[in-house]
PDB file of C-alpha atoms in Angstrom:
ATOM      1  CA  GLN A   1      -9.277  14.052 -94.486  1.00 94.00           C
ATOM      2  CA  VAL A   2      -5.822  15.715 -94.495  1.00 97.00           C
ATOM      3  CA  GLN A   3      -2.772  13.354 -93.485  1.00 98.00           C
ATOM      4  CA  LEU A   4       0.645  13.594 -93.511  1.00 98.00           C
ATOM      5  CA  VAL A   5       3.100  10.302 -92.905  1.00 98.00           C
ATOM      6  CA  GLU A   6       6.901  10.579 -92.172  1.00 98.00           C
ATOM      7  CA  SER A   7       9.052   7.755 -92.837  1.00 98.00           C
ATOM      8  CA  GLY A   8      12.620   6.869 -93.591  1.00 98.00           C
ATOM      9  CA  GLY A   9      14.134   7.699 -89.895  1.00 98.00           C
ATOM     10  CA  GLY A  10      16.532   5.420 -88.222  1.00 98.00           C
ATOM     11  CA  LEU A  11      20.126   4.943 -86.434  1.00 98.00           C
ATOM     12  CA  VAL A  12      23.179   6.214 -88.602  1.00 98.00           C
ATOM     13  CA  GLN A  13      26.648   6.873 -87.811  1.00 98.00           C
ATOM     14  CA  ALA A  14      28.108  10.384 -87.979  1.00 98.00           C
ATOM     15  CA  GLY A  15      28.937  11.318 -91.643  1.00 98.00           C
ATOM     16  CA  GLY A  16      26.173   9.371 -92.888  1.00 98.00           C
ATOM     17  CA  SER A  17      22.893  10.022 -95.012  1.00 98.00           C
ATOM     18  CA  LEU A  18      19.325   9.446 -94.451  1.00 98.00           C
ATOM     19  CA  ARG A  19      16.351  10.437 -96.687  1.00 98.00           C
ATOM     20  CA  LEU A  20      13.202  11.228 -95.016  1.00 98.00           C
ATOM     21  CA  SER A  21       9.817  10.901 -96.655  1.00 98.00           C
ATOM     22  CA  CYS A  22       6.516  12.663 -96.233  1.00 98.00           C
ATOM     23  CA  ALA A  23       3.501  11.083 -97.731  1.00 98.00           C
ATOM     24  CA  THR A  24       0.456  13.414 -97.892  1.00 98.00           C
ATOM     25  CA  TYR A  25      -3.270  12.755 -98.510  1.00 98.00           C
ATOM     26  CA  GLY A  26      -6.107  15.269 -98.563  1.00 97.00           C
ATOM     27  CA  PHE A  27      -4.651  17.665-100.324  1.00 96.00           C
ATOM     28  CA  SER A  28      -2.289  18.808-103.364  1.00 95.00           C
ATOM     29  CA  LEU A  29       1.377  20.261-102.988  1.00 95.00           C
ATOM     30  CA  GLU A  30       0.592  22.228-105.925  1.00 94.00           C
ATOM     31  CA  HIS A  31      -1.597  24.411-103.402  1.00 95.00           C
ATOM     32  CA  TYR A  32       0.432  23.748 -99.852  1.00 96.00           C
ATOM     33  CA  GLY A  33       3.832  23.943 -99.116  1.00 96.00           C
ATOM     34  CA  ILE A  34       5.568  21.296 -96.906  1.00 97.00           C
ATOM     35  CA  GLY A  35       7.990  22.068 -94.053  1.00 98.00           C
ATOM     36  CA  TRP A  36      10.210  19.639 -92.162  1.00 98.00           C
ATOM     37  CA  PHE A  37      10.761  20.484 -88.529  1.00 98.00           C
ATOM     38  CA  ARG A  38      12.546  18.317 -85.799  1.00 98.00           C
ATOM     39  CA  GLN A  39      12.434  18.417 -82.206  1.00 98.00           C
ATOM     40  CA  ALA A  40      14.925  16.876 -79.707  1.00 97.00           C
ATOM     41  CA  PRO A  41      14.628  15.915 -75.953  1.00 93.00           C
ATOM     42  CA  GLY A  42      13.990  18.976 -73.850  1.00 95.00           C
ATOM     43  CA  LYS A  43      14.114  21.476 -76.682  1.00 97.00           C
ATOM     44  CA  GLU A  44      11.234  23.249 -78.667  1.00 97.00           C
ATOM     45  CA  ARG A  45      10.515  22.033 -82.408  1.00 97.00           C
ATOM     46  CA  GLU A  46      12.581  23.890 -84.920  1.00 97.00           C
ATOM     47  CA  GLY A  47      12.202  24.425 -88.467  1.00 98.00           C
ATOM     48  CA  VAL A  48      14.782  22.612 -90.637  1.00 98.00           C
ATOM     49  CA  SER A  49      13.537  23.454 -94.264  1.00 98.00           C
ATOM     50  CA  CYS A  50      10.566  23.974 -96.396  1.00 97.00           C
ATOM     51  CA  ILE A  51       9.472  24.111 -99.888  1.00 97.00           C
ATOM     52  CA  SER A  52       6.669  26.159-101.111  1.00 95.00           C
ATOM     53  CA  SER A  53       3.824  25.489-103.344  1.00 94.00           C
ATOM     54  CA  GLY A  54       3.469  26.404-106.941  1.00 84.00           C
ATOM     55  CA  ASP A  55       7.286  27.335-107.716  1.00 88.00           C
ATOM     56  CA  GLY A  56       8.770  25.001-105.212  1.00 92.00           C
ATOM     57  CA  ARG A  57      11.145  27.809-103.685  1.00 94.00           C
ATOM     58  CA  THR A  58      13.242  26.084-100.716  1.00 96.00           C
ATOM     59  CA  HIS A  59      14.439  27.563 -97.762  1.00 96.00           C
ATOM     60  CA  TYR A  60      16.887  25.943 -95.091  1.00 98.00           C
ATOM     61  CA  ALA A  61      18.013  26.794 -91.539  1.00 98.00           C
ATOM     62  CA  ASP A  62      21.569  27.720 -91.239  1.00 97.00           C
ATOM     63  CA  SER A  63      22.514  24.607 -89.418  1.00 97.00           C
ATOM     64  CA  VAL A  64      21.435  22.244 -92.043  1.00 98.00           C
ATOM     65  CA  LYS A  65      22.493  24.400 -95.168  1.00 98.00           C
ATOM     66  CA  GLY A  66      24.788  22.557 -97.546  1.00 97.00           C
ATOM     67  CA  ARG A  67      24.024  19.187 -95.958  1.00 98.00           C
ATOM     68  CA  PHE A  68      20.091  18.638 -96.400  1.00 98.00           C
ATOM     69  CA  THR A  69      18.153  18.849 -99.181  1.00 98.00           C
ATOM     70  CA  ILE A  70      14.528  19.159 -99.383  1.00 98.00           C
ATOM     71  CA  SER A  71      12.442  18.252-102.935  1.00 97.00           C
ATOM     72  CA  ARG A  72       8.995  17.003-103.816  1.00 97.00           C
ATOM     73  CA  ASP A  73       7.042  14.854-106.300  1.00 97.00           C
ATOM     74  CA  VAL A  74       3.683  16.773-106.976  1.00 95.00           C
ATOM     75  CA  ALA A  75       2.169  13.513-108.762  1.00 96.00           C
ATOM     76  CA  LYS A  76       3.025  11.075-105.829  1.00 97.00           C
ATOM     77  CA  ASN A  77       1.861  13.860-103.246  1.00 97.00           C
ATOM     78  CA  THR A  78       5.004  13.220-101.532  1.00 98.00           C
ATOM     79  CA  ALA A  79       7.937  15.514-100.211  1.00 98.00           C
ATOM     80  CA  TYR A  80      11.411  14.569 -99.236  1.00 98.00           C
ATOM     81  CA  LEU A  81      14.187  15.318 -97.262  1.00 98.00           C
ATOM     82  CA  GLN A  82      17.631  14.113 -98.103  1.00 98.00           C
ATOM     83  CA  MET A  83      20.068  14.507 -95.085  1.00 98.00           C
ATOM     84  CA  ASP A  84      23.718  14.079 -95.778  1.00 98.00           C
ATOM     85  CA  SER A  85      26.719  14.497 -93.542  1.00 98.00           C
ATOM     86  CA  LEU A  86      24.690  13.903 -90.493  1.00 98.00           C
ATOM     87  CA  GLU A  87      25.773  14.847 -87.267  1.00 98.00           C
ATOM     88  CA  PRO A  88      24.926  13.871 -83.665  1.00 97.00           C
ATOM     89  CA  GLU A  89      23.386  17.232 -83.165  1.00 97.00           C
ATOM     90  CA  ASP A  90      20.856  16.480 -85.904  1.00 98.00           C
ATOM     91  CA  THR A  91      19.451  13.672 -83.439  1.00 98.00           C
ATOM     92  CA  ALA A  92      15.893  14.373 -83.130  1.00 98.00           C
ATOM     93  CA  VAL A  93      12.043  13.433 -84.111  1.00 98.00           C
ATOM     94  CA  TYR A  94      11.493  14.981 -87.521  1.00 98.00           C
ATOM     95  CA  TYR A  95       8.157  16.203 -88.676  1.00 98.00           C
ATOM     96  CA  CYS A  96       6.605  17.475 -91.820  1.00 98.00           C
ATOM     97  CA  GLY A  97       3.789  19.686 -91.719  1.00 98.00           C
ATOM     98  CA  ASN A  98       1.762  21.564 -94.460  1.00 97.00           C
ATOM     99  CA  ILE A  99       0.903  25.057 -95.045  1.00 96.00           C
ATOM    100  CA  TRP A 100      -1.346  27.028 -97.453  1.00 93.00           C
ATOM    101  CA  GLY A 101       0.166  28.368-100.447  1.00 86.00           C
ATOM    102  CA  GLY A 102      -0.518  31.692 -99.885  1.00 79.00           C
ATOM    103  CA  TYR A 103       1.562  32.163 -96.941  1.00 79.00           C
ATOM    104  CA  GLY A 104       4.960  31.067 -98.621  1.00 83.00           C
ATOM    105  CA  CYS A 105       7.391  29.077 -96.795  1.00 88.00           C
ATOM    106  CA  PRO A 106       8.340  30.165 -93.416  1.00 92.00           C
ATOM    107  CA  LEU A 107      10.309  28.166 -90.869  1.00 95.00           C
ATOM    108  CA  THR A 108       7.621  28.903 -88.009  1.00 94.00           C
ATOM    109  CA  VAL A 109       5.871  25.809 -86.198  1.00 93.00           C
ATOM    110  CA  LEU A 110       2.594  27.987 -85.342  1.00 94.00           C
ATOM    111  CA  ARG A 111       2.086  28.797 -89.215  1.00 93.00           C
ATOM    112  CA  TYR A 112       1.553  25.292 -90.263  1.00 96.00           C
ATOM    113  CA  ASP A 113      -1.882  23.501 -90.142  1.00 94.00           C
ATOM    114  CA  SER A 114      -1.288  19.832 -89.856  1.00 97.00           C
ATOM    115  CA  TRP A 115       1.252  17.726 -88.862  1.00 98.00           C
ATOM    116  CA  GLY A 116       2.634  14.079 -89.307  1.00 98.00           C
ATOM    117  CA  GLN A 117       3.342  11.794 -86.208  1.00 98.00           C
ATOM    118  CA  GLY A 118       7.101  11.891 -86.884  1.00 98.00           C
ATOM    119  CA  THR A 119       9.885   9.846 -87.499  1.00 98.00           C
ATOM    120  CA  GLN A 120      13.052   9.329 -85.282  1.00 98.00           C
ATOM    121  CA  VAL A 121      16.606  10.120 -86.458  1.00 98.00           C
ATOM    122  CA  THR A 122      19.391   9.232 -84.297  1.00 98.00           C
ATOM    123  CA  VAL A 123      23.110  10.088 -85.213  1.00 98.00           C
ATOM    124  CA  SER A 124      25.792   8.444 -83.333  1.00 98.00           C
ATOM    125  CA  SER A 125      29.339   9.692 -82.914  1.00 93.00           C
TER     126      SER A 125
END
């Protein structure tokens, strides 16, 4: 059974850091890419970062480039999102999703197959 479980969210002051984890079950990160998305109240879900299967190429939204780093541990079936220099605008529920490796690593919500339940990130000013 495919399952993704996010953790690591919380409340942090502006300029602080958080590390999100996405534990995966029922599939291999060798064959599936992982994307991190976020959704703020009243807004659509938007792509933050993704890491492709195979060679692990990464992509970032312009809003987080230089501040966020995506990584994965294939042996642990877990992906991570290190978030530094957090800003109040980063406040949202963060979700991870999986995408079949043949489709690359787009930051497009509809391309992803399964999602976790989300973890809340709140950045205070």
